[in-house]
Coordinates of C-alpha atoms and ligand atoms in Angstrom, one line a residue:
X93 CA 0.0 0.0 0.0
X94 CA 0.7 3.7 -0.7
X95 CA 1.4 4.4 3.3
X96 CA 3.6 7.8 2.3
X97 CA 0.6 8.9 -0.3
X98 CA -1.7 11.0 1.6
X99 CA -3.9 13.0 -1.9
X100 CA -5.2 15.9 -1.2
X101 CA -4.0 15.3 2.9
X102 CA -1.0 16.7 4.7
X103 CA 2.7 16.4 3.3
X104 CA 4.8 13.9 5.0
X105 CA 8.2 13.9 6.2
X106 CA 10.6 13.0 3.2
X107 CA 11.6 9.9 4.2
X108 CA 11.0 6.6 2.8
X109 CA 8.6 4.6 4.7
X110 CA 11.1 1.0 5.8
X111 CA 11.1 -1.4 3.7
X112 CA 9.3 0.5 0.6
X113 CA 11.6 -0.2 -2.9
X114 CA 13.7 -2.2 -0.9
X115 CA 14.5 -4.8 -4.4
X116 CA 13.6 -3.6 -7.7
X117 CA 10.8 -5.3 -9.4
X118 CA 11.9 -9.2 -10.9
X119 CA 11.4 -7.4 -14.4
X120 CA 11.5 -3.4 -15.2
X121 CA 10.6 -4.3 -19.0
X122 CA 6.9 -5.6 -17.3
X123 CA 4.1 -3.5 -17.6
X124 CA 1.7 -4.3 -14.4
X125 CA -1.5 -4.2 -15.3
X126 CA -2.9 -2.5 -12.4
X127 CA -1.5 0.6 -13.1
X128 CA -1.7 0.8 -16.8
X129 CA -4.1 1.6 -19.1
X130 CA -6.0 -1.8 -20.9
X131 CA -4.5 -1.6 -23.8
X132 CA -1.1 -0.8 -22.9
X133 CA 1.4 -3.7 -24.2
X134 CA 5.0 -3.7 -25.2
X135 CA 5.4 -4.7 -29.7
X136 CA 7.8 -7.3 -31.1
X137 CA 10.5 -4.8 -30.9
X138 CA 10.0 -4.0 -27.1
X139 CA 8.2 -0.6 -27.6
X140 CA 5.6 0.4 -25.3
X141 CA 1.9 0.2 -27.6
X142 CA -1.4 1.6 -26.7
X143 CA -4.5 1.6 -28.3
X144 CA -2.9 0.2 -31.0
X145 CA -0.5 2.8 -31.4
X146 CA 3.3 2.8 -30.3
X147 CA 4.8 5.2 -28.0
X148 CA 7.6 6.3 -30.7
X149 CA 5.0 7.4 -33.4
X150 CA 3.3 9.3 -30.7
X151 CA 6.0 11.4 -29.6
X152 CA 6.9 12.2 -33.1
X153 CA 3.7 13.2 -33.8
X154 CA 2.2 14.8 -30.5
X155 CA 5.4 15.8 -29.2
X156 CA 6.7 15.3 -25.3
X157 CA 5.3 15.7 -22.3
X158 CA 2.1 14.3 -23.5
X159 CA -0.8 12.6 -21.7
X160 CA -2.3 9.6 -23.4
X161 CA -5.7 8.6 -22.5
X162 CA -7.0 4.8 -23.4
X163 CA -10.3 5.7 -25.0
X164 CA -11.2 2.3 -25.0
X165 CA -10.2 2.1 -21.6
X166 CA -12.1 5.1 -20.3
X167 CA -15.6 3.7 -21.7
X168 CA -14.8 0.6 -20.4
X169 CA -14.4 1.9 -16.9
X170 CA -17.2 4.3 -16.9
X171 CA -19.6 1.7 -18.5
X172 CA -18.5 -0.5 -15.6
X173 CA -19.9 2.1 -12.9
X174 CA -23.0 2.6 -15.1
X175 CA -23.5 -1.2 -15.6
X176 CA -22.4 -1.6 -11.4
X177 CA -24.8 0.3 -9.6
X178 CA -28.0 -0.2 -12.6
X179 CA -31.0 1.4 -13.5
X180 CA -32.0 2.6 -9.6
X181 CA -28.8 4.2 -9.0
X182 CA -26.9 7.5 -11.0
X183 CA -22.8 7.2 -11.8
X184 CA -22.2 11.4 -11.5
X185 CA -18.3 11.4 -13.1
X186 CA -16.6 14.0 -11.0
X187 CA -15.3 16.2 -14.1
X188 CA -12.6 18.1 -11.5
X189 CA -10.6 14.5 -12.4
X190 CA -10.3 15.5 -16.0
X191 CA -13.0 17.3 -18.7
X192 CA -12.6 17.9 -22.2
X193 CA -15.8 18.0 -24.5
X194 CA -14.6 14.9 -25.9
X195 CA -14.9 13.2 -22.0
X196 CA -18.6 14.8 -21.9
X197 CA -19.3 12.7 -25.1
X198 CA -18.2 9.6 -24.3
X199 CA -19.9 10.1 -20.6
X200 CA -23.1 10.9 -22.4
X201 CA -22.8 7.9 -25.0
X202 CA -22.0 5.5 -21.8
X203 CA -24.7 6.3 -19.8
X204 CA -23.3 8.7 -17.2
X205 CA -23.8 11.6 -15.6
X206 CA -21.7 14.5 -15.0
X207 CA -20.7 16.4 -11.9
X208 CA -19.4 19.9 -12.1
X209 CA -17.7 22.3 -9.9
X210 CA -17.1 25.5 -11.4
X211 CA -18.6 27.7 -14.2
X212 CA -15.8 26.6 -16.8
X213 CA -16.7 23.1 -16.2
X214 CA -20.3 24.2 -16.6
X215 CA -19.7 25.7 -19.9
X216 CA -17.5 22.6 -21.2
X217 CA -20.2 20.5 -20.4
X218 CA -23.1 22.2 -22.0
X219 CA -20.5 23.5 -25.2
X220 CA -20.9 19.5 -25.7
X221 CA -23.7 18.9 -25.7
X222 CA -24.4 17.3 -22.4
X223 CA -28.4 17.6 -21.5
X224 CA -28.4 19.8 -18.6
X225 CA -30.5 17.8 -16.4
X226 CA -28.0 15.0 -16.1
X227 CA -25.6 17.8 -14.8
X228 CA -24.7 18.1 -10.9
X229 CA -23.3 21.6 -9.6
X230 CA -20.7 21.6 -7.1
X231 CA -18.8 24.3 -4.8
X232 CA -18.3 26.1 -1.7
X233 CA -18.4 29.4 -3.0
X234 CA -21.0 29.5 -6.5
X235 CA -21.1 33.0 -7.7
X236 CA -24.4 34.7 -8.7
X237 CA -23.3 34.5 -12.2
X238 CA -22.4 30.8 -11.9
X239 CA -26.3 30.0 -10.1
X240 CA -27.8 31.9 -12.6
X241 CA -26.0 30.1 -15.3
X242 CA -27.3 26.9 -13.6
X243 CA -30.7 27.9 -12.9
X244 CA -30.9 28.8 -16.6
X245 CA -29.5 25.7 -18.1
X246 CA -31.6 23.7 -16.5
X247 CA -29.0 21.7 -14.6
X248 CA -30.4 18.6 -12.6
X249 CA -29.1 19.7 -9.3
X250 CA -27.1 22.4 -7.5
X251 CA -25.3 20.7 -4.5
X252 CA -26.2 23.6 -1.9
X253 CA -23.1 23.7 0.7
X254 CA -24.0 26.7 3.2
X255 CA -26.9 28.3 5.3
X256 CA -25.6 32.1 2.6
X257 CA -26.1 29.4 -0.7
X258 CA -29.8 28.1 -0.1
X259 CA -31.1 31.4 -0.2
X260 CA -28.8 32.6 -2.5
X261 CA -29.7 29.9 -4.7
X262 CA -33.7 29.9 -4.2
X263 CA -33.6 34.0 -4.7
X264 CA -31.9 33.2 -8.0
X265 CA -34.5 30.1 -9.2
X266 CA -37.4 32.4 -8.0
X267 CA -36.4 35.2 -9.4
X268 CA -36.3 33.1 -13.0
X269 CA -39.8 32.3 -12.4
X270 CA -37.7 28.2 -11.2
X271 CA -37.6 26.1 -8.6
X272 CA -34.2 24.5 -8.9
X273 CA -34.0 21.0 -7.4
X274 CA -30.8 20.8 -5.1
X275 CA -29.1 18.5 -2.4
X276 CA -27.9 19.9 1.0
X277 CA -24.0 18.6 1.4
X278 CA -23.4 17.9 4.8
X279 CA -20.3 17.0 6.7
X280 CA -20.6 13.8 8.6
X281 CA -17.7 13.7 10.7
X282 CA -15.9 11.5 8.5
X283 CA -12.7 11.7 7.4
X284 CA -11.3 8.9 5.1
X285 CA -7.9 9.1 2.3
X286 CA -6.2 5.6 1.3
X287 CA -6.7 3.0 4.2
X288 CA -7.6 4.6 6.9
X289 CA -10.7 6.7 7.7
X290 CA -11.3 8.9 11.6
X291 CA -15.2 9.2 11.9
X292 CA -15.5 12.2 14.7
X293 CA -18.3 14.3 15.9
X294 CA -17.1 17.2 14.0
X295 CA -15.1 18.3 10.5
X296 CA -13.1 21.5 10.6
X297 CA -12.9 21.9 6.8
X298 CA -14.3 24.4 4.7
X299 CA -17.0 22.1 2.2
X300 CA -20.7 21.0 3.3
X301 CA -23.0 22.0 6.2
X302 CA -22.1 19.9 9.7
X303 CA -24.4 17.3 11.0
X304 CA -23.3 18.1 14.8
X305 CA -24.6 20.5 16.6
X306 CA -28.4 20.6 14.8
X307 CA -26.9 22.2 12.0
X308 CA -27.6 20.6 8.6
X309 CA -31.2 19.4 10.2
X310 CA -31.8 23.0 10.6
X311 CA -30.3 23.5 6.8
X312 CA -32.9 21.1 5.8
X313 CA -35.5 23.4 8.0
X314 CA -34.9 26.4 6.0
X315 CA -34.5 24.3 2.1
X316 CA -37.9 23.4 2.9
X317 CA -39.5 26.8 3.0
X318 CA -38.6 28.4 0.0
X319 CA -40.6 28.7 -2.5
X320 CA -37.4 28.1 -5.2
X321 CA -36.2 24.8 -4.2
X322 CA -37.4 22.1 -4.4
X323 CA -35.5 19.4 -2.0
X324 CA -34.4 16.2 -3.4
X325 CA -31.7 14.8 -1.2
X326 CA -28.6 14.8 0.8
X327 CA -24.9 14.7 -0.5
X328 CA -21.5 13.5 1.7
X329 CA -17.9 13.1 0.2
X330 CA -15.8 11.9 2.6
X331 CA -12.0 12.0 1.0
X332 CA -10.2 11.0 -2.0
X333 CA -8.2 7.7 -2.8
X334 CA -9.7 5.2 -0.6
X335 CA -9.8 1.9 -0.3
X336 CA -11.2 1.0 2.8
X337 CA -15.4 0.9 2.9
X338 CA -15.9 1.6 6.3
X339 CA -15.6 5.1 6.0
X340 CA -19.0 4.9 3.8
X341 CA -20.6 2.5 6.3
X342 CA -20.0 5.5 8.6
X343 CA -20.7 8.0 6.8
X344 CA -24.1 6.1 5.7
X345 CA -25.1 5.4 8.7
X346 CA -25.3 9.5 9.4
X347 CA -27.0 10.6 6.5
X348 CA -29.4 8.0 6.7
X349 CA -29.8 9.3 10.4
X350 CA -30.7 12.4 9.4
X351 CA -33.1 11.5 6.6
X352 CA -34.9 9.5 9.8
X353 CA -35.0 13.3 11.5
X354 CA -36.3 14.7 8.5
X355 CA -39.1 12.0 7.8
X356 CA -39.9 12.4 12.0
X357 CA -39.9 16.1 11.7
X358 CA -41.3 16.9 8.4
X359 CA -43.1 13.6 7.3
X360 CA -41.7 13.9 3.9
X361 CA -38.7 11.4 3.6
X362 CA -36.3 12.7 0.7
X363 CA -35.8 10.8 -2.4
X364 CA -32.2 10.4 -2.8
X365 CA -28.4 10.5 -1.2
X366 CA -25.6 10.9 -2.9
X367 CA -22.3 9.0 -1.1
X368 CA -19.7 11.4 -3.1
X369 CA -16.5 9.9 -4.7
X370 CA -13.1 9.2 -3.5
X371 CA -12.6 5.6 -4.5
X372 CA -9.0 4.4 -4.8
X373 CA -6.9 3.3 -7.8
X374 CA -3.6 2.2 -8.3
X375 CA -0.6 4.2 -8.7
X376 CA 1.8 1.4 -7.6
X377 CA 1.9 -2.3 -7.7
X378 CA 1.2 -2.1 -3.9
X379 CA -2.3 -0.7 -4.6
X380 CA -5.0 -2.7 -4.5
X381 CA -8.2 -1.1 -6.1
X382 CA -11.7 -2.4 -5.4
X383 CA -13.9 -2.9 -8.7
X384 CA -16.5 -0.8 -9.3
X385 CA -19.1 -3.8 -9.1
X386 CA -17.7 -4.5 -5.5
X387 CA -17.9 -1.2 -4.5
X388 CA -21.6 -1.0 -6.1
X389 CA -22.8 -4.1 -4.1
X390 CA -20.9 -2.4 -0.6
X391 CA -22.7 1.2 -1.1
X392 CA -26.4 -0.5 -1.7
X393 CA -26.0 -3.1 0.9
X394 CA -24.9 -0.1 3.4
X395 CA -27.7 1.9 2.7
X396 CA -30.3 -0.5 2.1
X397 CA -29.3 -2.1 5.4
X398 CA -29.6 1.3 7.2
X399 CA -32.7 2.6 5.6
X400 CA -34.0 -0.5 7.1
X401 CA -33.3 -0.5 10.2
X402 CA -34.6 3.3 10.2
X403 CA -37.8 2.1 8.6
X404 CA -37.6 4.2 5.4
X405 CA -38.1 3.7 1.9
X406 CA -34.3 3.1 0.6
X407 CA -33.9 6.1 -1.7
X408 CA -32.0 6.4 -4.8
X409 CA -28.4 6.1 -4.3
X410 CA -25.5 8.2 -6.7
X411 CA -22.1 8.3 -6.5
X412 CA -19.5 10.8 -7.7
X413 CA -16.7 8.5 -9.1
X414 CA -13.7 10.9 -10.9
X415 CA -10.6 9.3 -10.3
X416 CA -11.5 5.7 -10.3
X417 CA -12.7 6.5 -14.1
X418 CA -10.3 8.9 -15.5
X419 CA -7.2 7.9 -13.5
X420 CA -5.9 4.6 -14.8
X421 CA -6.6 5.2 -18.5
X422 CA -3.9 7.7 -18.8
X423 CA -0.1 8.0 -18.6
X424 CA 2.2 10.8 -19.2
X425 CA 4.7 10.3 -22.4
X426 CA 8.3 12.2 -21.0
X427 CA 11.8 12.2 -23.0
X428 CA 14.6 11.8 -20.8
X429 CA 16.9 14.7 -21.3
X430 CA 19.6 14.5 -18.7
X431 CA 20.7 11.4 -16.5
X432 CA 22.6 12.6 -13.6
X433 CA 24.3 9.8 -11.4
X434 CA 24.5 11.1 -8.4
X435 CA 27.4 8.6 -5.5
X436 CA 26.0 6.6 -3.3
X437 CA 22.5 8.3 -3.2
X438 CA 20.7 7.7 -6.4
X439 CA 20.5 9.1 -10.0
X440 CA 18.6 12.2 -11.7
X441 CA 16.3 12.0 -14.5
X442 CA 15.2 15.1 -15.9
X443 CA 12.3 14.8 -18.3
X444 CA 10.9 17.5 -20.3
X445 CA 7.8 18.3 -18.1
X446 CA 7.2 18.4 -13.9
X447 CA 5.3 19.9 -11.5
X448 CA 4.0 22.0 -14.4
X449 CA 2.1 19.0 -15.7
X450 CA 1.8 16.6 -12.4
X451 CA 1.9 18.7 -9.1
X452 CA 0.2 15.9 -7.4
X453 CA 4.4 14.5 -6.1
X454 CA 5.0 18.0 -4.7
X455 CA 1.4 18.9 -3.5
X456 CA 0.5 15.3 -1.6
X457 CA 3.7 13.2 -1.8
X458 CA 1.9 10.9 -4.0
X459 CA 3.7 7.5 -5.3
X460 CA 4.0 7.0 -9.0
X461 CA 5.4 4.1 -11.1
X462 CA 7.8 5.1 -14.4
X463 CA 9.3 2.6 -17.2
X464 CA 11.1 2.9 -20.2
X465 CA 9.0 2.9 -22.8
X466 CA 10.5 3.5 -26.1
X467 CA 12.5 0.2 -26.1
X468 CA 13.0 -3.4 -23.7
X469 CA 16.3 -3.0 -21.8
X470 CA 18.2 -6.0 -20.3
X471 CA 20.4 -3.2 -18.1
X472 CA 20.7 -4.0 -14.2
X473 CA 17.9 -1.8 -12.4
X474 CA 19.1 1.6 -11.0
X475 CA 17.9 3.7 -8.2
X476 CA 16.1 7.1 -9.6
X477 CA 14.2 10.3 -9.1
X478 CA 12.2 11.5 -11.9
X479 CA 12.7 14.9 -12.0
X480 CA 11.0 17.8 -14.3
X481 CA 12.7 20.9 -15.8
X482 CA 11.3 23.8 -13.3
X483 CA 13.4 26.2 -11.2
X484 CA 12.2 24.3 -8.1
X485 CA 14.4 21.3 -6.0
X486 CA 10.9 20.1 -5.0
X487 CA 9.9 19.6 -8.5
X488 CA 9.7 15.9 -8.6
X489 CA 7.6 13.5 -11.0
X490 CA 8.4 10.1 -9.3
X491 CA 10.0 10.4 -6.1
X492 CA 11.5 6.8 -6.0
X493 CA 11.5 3.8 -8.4
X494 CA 14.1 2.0 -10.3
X495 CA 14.6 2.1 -14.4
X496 CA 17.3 0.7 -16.0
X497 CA 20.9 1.7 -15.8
X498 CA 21.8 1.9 -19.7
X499 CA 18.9 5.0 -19.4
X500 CA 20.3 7.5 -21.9
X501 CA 19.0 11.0 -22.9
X502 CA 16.3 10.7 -25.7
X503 CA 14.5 7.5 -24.2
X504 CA 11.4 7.9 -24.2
X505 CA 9.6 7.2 -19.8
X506 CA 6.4 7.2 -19.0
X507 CA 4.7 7.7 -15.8
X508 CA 1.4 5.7 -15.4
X509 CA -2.2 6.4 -13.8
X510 CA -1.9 10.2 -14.3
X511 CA -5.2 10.5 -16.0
X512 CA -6.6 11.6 -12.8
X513 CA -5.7 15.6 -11.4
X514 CA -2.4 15.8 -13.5
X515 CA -4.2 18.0 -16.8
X516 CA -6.8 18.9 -14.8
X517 CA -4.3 20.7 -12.4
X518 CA -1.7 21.7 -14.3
X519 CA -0.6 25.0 -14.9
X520 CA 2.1 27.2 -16.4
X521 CA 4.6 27.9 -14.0
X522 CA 8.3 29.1 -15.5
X523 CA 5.9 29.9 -18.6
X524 CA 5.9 26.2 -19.4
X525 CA 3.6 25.2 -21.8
X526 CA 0.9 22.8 -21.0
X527 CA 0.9 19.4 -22.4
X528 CA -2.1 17.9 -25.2
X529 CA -4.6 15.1 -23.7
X530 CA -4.0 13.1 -26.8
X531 CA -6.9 10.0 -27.1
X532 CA -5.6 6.8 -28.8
X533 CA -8.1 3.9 -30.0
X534 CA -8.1 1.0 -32.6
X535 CA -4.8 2.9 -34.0
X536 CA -5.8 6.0 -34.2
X537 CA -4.5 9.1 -32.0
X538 CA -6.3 12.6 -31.8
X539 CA -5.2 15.3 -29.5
X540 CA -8.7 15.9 -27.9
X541 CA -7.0 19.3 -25.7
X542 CA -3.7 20.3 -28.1
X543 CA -0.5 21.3 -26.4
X544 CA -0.7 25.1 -25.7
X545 CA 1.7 27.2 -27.9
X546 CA 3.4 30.5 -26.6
X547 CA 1.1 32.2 -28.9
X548 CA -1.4 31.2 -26.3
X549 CA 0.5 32.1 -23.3
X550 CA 1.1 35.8 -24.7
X551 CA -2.4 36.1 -25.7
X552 CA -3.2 36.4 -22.4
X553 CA -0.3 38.8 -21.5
X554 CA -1.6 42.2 -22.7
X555 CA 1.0 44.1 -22.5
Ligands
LLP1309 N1 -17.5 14.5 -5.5 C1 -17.1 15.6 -4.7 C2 -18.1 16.4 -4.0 C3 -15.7 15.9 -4.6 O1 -15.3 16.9 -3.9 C4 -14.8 15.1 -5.3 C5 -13.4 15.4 -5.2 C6 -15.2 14.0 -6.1 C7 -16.6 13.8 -6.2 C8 -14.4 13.1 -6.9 O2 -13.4 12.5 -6.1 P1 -12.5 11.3 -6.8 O3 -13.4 10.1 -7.1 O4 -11.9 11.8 -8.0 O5 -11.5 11.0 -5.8 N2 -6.7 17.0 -6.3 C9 -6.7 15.9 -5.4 C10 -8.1 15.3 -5.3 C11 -9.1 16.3 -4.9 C12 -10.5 15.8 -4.9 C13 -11.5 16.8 -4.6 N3 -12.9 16.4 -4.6 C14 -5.8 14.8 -5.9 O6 -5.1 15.0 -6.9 O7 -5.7 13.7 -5.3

């Protein structure tokens, strides 16, 4: 397991945890499957082929860094949430992960539904074509302009997060004549990232209304009233990368709670709960993922169970699934320009990206894997750190892992399972420009976002 990966949760010290990359892998020319995309192979001649594609013929004609996204491999996963949780239950894909107007296609062709968080995710969806009612908006901190825009779509639901928002948003959905259907996101004391979860009575963090205290029952109070909403249910996310379902069971076993205080208090027991996303994949061999039809089966049985034993009609479940979908049908396609041995410690490989294009190593301390893509090696393994090109010592890809020693500058590395908060976070620090999302299926590649030229970065810079 990832014990020194903590996404989106504090930093750690920099220290290996014992025992973790104490022996290279049996065989760095192997491509685990768990943290590859499903149609990622190596060819005759030991070059690394997806979708049909090889990795060589790519860099030629995308250019390095690039991110390369499975297509086949995205529907797959997505139509395995859709086809996991059936026709009573909604798959929401959680577009902070990654969003391109290509992603909202596909979603749309598979089945899914699409949750957004901001007003440029918003806009993606709908430029796409994406039927507003199957749309969930996110966020602490909605503008007007970004309600309104809602309201006015039509989106399916606004996630309402504070006692300010629900009249904010009903003033907006009255005032257009609406009445916008929402959920109330409450905190449930729950805290859960990778394989651990703390349940506790409260949640100092800035997202959701808290159960404790009265507070989201009397959240629920005021929903009620207003004439613009129309109250359809009650969210909880509880973390990011987990693995462990008890967290859910916990954090269940709340909302259903308060659905019970609603039904006692206002004799109108909401349709549906939404159990956020957060659900684990593998970055590492040491990862082990549940499948989405596992985790489907966990969720109903929790809240089926607990509805129950609360004596209420089991409502209709959704989830919010981003990384899980996105995350493992991508890697990112480096060239190696400087190998730097460094005695007795390890050696430097400077790639032609970074932080610029994964921040996620710097931000959480996450684990990645790297291989050598762009031919088999038979070299002894050697101790590295992926580096990137920025003006920062803390600018690290992959912080340890093992490639081989004949590693020379112009091979072609790539880092797997960066589908996931890599694009979708990236940015342009030291005026770097930002890598293509390039989409590969039955031998075909299309850049579905192209790799940004200085002509945009100075379009921006008005002088
Ligand atoms: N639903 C809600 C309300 C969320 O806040 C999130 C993620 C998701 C769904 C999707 O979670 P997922 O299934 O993708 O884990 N930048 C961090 C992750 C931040 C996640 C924020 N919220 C990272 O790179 O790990």
């Amino acid at each position: 397991m990832s014990r020194s990966a903590h996404p989106a949760g504090p930093r750690h010290a920099d220290v290996l945890p014992e025992g973790h990359y104490a022996a290279p892998p049996a065989d760095l020319n192997a491509l685990d499957a768990k943290v590859w995309a499903r149609t990622v192979g190596r060819d005759a001649d030991g070059v690394v082929t997806v979708g049909g594609v090889d990795v060589k013929t790519l860099a030629e004609e995308f250019g390095t860094p690039a991110y390369i996204l499975d297509e086949d491999d995205f529907r797959a996963r997505a139509r395995a949430w859709r086809t996991a949780f059936g026709a009573d239950a909604d798959v929401f894909y959680a577009g902070k992960a990654f969003l391109s107007r290509a992603v909202v296609r596909w979603l749309d062709e598979e089945g899914l539904n699409l949750d957004v968080c901001s007003g440029g995710e918003l806009a993606t969806a709908l430029s796409a074509g994406m039927s507003a009612d199957r749309i969930a908006f996110h966020g602490n901190n909605k503008s007007a302009q970004e309600i309104e825009r809602a309201v006015r779509a039509g989106v399916g639901r606004i996630v309402l997060d504070s006692f300010q928002e629900i009249v904010r948003v009903a003033h907006i959905a009255q005032s257009l004549g609406k009445r916008q259907k929402v959920q109330i996101r409450i905190t449930v004391g729950v805290e859960a990232h990778t394989h651990e979860f703390i349940a506790t009575a409260h949640e100092d963090q800035k997202f959701g209304i808290p159960l404790a205290g009265g507070q989201a029952a009397e959240a629920v109070r005021r929903a009620l009233q207003l004439d613009g909403l129309e109250l359809v249910g009650i969210h909880s996310h509880i973390g990011s990368q987990i693995f462990d379902m008890s967290g859910f069971e916990v954090a269940a076993h709340r909302v259903v709670g308060l659905l019970k205080a609603v039904r006692d208090e206002h004799g109108i027991e909401l349709p549906e709960i939404d159990l956020g996303g957060g659900l684990g994949i593998a970055y590492t061999s040491d990862d082990d993922p549940r499948e989405p039809h596992e985790i489907a089966k966990a969720l109903t049985e929790i809240v089926t169970r607990e509805c129950e034993a609360a004596r209420l009609r089991t409502p209709r479940i959704s989830v919010e699934p981003g990384r899980a979908i996105v995350g493992p049908t991508a890697f990112t396609l480096y060239e190696v320009g400087t190998v730097k041995p460094l005695d007795g410690l390890r050696t430097y490989v400077s790639v032609d990206g970074g932080m610029s294009d994964n921040i996620r190593t710097a931000l959480y301390d996450a684990e990645y894997s790297v291989a050598l893509v762009s031919r088999a090696s038979d070299a002894e393994p050697m101790l590295v750190r992926v580096v990137g090109k920025h003006c920062e010592s803390g600018d690290i890809v992959v912080r340890d892992a093992f490639l081989p020693a004949d590693l020379a500058p112009g091979d072609l590395i790539a880092v797997p399972a960066t589908g996931a908060y890599c694009r979708s976070m990236a940015s342009n620090y030291n005026h770097v420009l930002r890598p293509p999302v390039v989409a590969v299926r039955d031998g075909e590649a299309r850049a579905i976002v192209r790799r940004e030229t200085e002509e945009d970065l100075l379009r921006l810079d008005v002088g």
